[in-house]
XYZ file of C-alpha atoms in Angstrom:
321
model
C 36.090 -33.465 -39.544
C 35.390 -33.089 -35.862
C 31.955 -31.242 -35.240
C 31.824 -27.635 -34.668
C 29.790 -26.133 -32.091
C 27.217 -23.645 -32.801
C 28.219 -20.161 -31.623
C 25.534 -18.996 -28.648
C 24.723 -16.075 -31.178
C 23.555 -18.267 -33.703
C 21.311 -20.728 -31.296
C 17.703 -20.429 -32.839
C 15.811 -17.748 -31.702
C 12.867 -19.736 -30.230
C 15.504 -20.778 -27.585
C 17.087 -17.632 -26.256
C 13.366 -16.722 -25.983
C 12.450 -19.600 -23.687
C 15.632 -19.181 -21.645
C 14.339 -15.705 -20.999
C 10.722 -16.431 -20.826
C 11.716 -18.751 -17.943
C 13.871 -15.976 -16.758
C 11.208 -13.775 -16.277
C 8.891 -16.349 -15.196
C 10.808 -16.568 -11.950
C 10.107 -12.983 -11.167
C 7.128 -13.684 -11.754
C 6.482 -16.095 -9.463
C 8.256 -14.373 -6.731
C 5.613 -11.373 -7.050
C 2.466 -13.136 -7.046
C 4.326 -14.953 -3.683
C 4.923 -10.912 -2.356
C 1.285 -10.197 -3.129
C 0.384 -12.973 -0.488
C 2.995 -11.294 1.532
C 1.740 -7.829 1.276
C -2.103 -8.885 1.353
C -1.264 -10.229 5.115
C 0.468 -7.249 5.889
C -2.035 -4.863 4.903
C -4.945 -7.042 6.793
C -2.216 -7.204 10.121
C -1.792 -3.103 10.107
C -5.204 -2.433 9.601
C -6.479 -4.038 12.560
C -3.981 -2.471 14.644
C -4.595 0.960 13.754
C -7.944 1.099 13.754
C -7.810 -1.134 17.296
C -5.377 1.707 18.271
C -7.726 4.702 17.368
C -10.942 2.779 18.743
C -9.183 2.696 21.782
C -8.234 6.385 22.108
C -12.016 7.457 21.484
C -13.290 4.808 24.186
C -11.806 7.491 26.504
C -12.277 10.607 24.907
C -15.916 9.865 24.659
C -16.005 9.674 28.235
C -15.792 13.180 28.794
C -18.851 15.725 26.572
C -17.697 18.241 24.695
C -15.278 16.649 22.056
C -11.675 17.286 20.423
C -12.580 21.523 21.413
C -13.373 20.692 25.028
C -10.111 21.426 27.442
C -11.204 20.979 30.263
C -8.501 18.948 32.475
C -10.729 16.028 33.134
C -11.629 15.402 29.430
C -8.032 15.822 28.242
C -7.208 13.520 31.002
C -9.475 10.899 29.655
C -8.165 12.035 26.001
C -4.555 11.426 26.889
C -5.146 8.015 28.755
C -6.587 6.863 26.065
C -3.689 7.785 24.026
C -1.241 6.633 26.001
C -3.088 2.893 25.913
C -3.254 2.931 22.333
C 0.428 3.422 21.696
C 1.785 0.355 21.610
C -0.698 -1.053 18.758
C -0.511 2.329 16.963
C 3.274 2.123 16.445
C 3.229 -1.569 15.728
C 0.222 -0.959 13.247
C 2.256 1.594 11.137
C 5.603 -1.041 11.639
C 3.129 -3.472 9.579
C 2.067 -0.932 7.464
C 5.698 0.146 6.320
C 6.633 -3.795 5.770
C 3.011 -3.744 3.164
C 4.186 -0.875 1.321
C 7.871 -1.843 0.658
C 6.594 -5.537 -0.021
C 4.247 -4.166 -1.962
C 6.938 -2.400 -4.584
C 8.104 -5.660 -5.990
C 4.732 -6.673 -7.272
C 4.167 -3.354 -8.862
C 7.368 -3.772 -10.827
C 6.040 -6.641 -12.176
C 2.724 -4.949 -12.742
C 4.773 -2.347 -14.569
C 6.743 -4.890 -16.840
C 3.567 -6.597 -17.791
C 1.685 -3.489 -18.810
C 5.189 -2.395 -20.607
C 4.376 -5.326 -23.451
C 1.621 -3.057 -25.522
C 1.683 0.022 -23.589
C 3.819 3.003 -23.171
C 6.851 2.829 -21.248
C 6.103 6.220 -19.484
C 2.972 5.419 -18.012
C 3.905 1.581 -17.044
C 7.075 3.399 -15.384
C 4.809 5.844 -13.404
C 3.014 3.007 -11.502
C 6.056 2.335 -9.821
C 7.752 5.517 -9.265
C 4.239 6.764 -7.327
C 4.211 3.353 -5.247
C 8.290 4.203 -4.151
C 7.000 7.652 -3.169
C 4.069 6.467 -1.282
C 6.037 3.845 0.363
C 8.854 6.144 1.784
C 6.288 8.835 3.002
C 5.084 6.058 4.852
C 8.629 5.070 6.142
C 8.705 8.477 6.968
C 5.341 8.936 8.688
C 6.115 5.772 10.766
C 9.548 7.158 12.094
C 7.817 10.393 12.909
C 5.088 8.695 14.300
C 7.150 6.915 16.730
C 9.856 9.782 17.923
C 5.810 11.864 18.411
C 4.335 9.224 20.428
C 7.202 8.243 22.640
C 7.820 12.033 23.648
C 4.038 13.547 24.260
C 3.357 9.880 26.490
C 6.273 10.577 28.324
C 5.586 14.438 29.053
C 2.220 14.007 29.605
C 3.189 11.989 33.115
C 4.780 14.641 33.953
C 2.829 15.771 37.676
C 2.531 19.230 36.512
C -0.175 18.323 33.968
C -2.254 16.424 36.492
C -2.490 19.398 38.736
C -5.599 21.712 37.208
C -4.230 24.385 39.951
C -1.143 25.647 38.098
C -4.046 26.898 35.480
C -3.499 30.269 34.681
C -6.753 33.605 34.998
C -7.976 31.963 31.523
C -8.275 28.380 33.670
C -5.136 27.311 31.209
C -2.722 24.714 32.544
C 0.083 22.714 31.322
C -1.974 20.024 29.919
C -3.951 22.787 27.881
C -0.261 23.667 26.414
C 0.233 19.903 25.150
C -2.460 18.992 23.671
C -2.614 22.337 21.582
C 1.293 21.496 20.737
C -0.213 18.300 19.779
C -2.545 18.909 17.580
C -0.722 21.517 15.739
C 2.642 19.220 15.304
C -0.034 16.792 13.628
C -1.117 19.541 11.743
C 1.895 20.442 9.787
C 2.160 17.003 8.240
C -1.459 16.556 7.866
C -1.510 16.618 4.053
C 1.344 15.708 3.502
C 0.918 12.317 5.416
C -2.372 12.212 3.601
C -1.090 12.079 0.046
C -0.092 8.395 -0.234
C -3.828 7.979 -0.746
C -3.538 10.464 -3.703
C -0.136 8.510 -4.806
C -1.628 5.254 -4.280
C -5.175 6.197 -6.258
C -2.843 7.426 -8.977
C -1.024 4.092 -9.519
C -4.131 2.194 -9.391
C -5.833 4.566 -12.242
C -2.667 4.373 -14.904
C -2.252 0.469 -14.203
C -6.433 0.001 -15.048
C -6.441 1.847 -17.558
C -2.993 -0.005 -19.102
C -4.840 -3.148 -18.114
C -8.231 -2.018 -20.440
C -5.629 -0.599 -23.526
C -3.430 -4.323 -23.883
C -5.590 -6.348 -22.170
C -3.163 -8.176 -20.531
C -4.920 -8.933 -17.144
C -8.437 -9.199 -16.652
C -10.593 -6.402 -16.846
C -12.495 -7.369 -13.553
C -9.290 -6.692 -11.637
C -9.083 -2.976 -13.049
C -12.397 -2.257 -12.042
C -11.622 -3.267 -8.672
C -8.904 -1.250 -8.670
C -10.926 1.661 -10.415
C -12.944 1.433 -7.268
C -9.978 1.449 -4.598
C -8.933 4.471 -6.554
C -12.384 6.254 -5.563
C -11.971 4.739 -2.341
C -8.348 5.747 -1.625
C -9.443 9.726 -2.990
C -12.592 9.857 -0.734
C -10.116 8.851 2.106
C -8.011 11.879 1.248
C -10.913 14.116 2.136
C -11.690 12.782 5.070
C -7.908 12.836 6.407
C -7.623 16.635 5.639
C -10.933 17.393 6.629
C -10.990 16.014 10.134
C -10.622 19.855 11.407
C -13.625 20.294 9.928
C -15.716 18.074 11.852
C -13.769 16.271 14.106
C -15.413 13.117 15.221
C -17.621 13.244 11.656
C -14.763 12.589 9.539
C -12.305 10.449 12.292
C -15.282 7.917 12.864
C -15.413 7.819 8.550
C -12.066 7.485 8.223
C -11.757 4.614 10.094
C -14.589 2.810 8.593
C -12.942 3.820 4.913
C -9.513 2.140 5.944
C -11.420 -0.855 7.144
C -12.605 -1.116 4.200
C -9.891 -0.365 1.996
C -6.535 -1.469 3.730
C -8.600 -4.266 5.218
C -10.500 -5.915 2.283
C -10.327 -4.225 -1.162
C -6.627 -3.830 -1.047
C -5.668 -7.333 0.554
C -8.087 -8.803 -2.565
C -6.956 -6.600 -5.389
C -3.047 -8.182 -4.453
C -4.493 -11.805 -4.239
C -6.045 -11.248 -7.801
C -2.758 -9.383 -8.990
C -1.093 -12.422 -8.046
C -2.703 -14.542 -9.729
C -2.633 -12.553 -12.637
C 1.076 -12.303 -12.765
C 1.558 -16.150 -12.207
C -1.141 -16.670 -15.489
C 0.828 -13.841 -17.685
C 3.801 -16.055 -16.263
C 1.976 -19.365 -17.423
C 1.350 -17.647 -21.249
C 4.400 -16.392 -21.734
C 3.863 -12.851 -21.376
C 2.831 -12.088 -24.397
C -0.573 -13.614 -24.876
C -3.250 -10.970 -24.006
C -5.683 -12.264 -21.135
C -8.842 -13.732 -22.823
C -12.125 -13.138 -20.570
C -13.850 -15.806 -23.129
C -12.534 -19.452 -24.138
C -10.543 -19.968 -21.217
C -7.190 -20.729 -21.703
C -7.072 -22.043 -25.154
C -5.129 -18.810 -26.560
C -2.467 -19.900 -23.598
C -2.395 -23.534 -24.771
C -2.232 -22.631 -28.389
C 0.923 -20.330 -27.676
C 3.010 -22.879 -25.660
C 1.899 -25.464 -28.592
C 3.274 -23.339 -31.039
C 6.988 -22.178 -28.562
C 7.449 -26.207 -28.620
C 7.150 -26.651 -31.995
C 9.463 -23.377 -32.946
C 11.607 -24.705 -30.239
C 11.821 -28.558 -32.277
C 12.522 -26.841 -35.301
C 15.277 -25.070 -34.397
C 16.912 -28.177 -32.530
C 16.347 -29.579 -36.087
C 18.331 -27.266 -37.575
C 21.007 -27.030 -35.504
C 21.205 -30.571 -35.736
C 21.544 -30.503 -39.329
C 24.445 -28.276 -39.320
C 26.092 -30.030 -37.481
C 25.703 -33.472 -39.270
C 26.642 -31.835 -42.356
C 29.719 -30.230 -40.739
């Protein structure tokens, strides 16, 4: 009798596993490599935009009277400033759009992991907000640019440099465009503001995932707890800069240092190295804070052995056949 080959349904279950442990091992790895990715990204647009904003106040603060003060020196000095700091701002929000959609791979991942012992619905949400966060960014950036390019090119216009077309209320064209600017920025305000809200959101559901089936380390959902608090509080101060103008700009800045520029770029590191130890386990093995990785060596010990037996028996069969 010539020997029969074992149908691929029948091969022992220990092996289709591995094939697709290995499977998703490979994605993985290519997350934790995208966390890098987006970590440098983040720490790249940061210090452009807050470069870019630093350099726009240099010059307003050389006129008294602040963001209410339109008097055509000040807004000279305001839209000089602006005009110097376009260039990094558009290139800052360029890096910025790159971090977000690099940054969508890795939560997928994040969102598979936390799918092993936790609902499906919640696991799914931490993706669906980062999409939505990353296109209002896509979006912001594209409107950002089209805004910029316009307003620098109007405000060279020679009418606005001449303070004696002002009108009986000592209003000239200048007056007009920096009014028009600040209420164009107004309309999207919010709405530019709420891929903090989006992005606090994902970090909350994946912590608390992370704390229910303990499959990552608890020390990297407490950071993320606290970029959540960090990411809200920078909500406030975005749509509260009418407020108090140079109150809540100056604390905004220092809160985007601080998040986009350190807390976030960490938090990806430590995701990926998370994902490439869940990748190491199998998957399946939830993270132990204590004993190291002895519940991760025990697991592959005991996937070799399941994987011998079954060679075993498929061996058998077909010796016998």
């Amino acid at each position: 009798l010539q020997p029969r080959c074992v149908p691929r349904s029948s091969a022992p279950v220990s092996v289709r596993s591995c094939i697709a442990m290995a499977r998703g091992a490979g994605s993985l790895y290519a997350a934790a490599n995208l966390c890098l990715v987006s970590a440098i990204l983040w720490v790249i647009s940061t210090a452009l935009l807050v470069t870019a904003h630093e350099t726009e106040w240099v010059e307003a603060r050389k006129a008294p009277g602040g963001v209410e003060n339109l008097d055509q020196s000040a807004l000279e000095h305001r839209w000089h400033g602006r005009r110097q700091r376009q260039g990094l701002l558009v290139s800052g929000m360029f890096f910025s759009c790159f971090a977000w959609i690099t940054l969508l791979s890795p939560a997928r991942s994040l969102a598979k992991v936390l799918d092993a012992q936790g609902p499906k619905s919640a696991s799914n949400a931490i993706f669906i907000v980062f999409v939505v966060a990353a296109a209002l960014t896509v979006v912001e950036f594209t409107a950002e640019a089209g805004l910029s390019s316009t307003s620098d090119w109007i405000s060279r216009w020679p009418e606005m440099m001449d303070e004696h077309n002002a009108t009986a209320y000592h209003f000239a064209a200048l007056q007009s465009l920096e009014i028009s600017y600040i209420m164009v920025h107004s309309r999207t305000l919010w709405l530019y503001a709420m891929d903090r809200l989006l992005f606090a959101t994902g970090i909350v559901v994946a912590s608390c995932l992370t704390y229910s089936t303990k499959q990552l380390s608890p020390g990297h959902a407490h950071l993320g707890l606290f970029a959540a608090f960090l990411a809200v509080l920078g909500f406030s101060f975005e749509v509260s800069r009418f407020v108090d103008w140079e109150v809540f700009v100056e604390a905004g800045l220092a809160l985007q240092a601080l998040l986009d520029g350190v807390i976030l770029p960490i938090w990806l590191v430590w995701l990926g190295w998370q994902l490439r130890g869940v990748s190491d386990r199998g998957g399946t093995v939830p993270y132990e804070r204590q004993g190291g990785g002895a519940a991760s060596t025990r697991q592959q010990e005991r996937s070799t052995a399941e994987l011998g037996m079954g060679v075993e028996v498929t061996t058998g069969v077909e010796q016998r056949a």
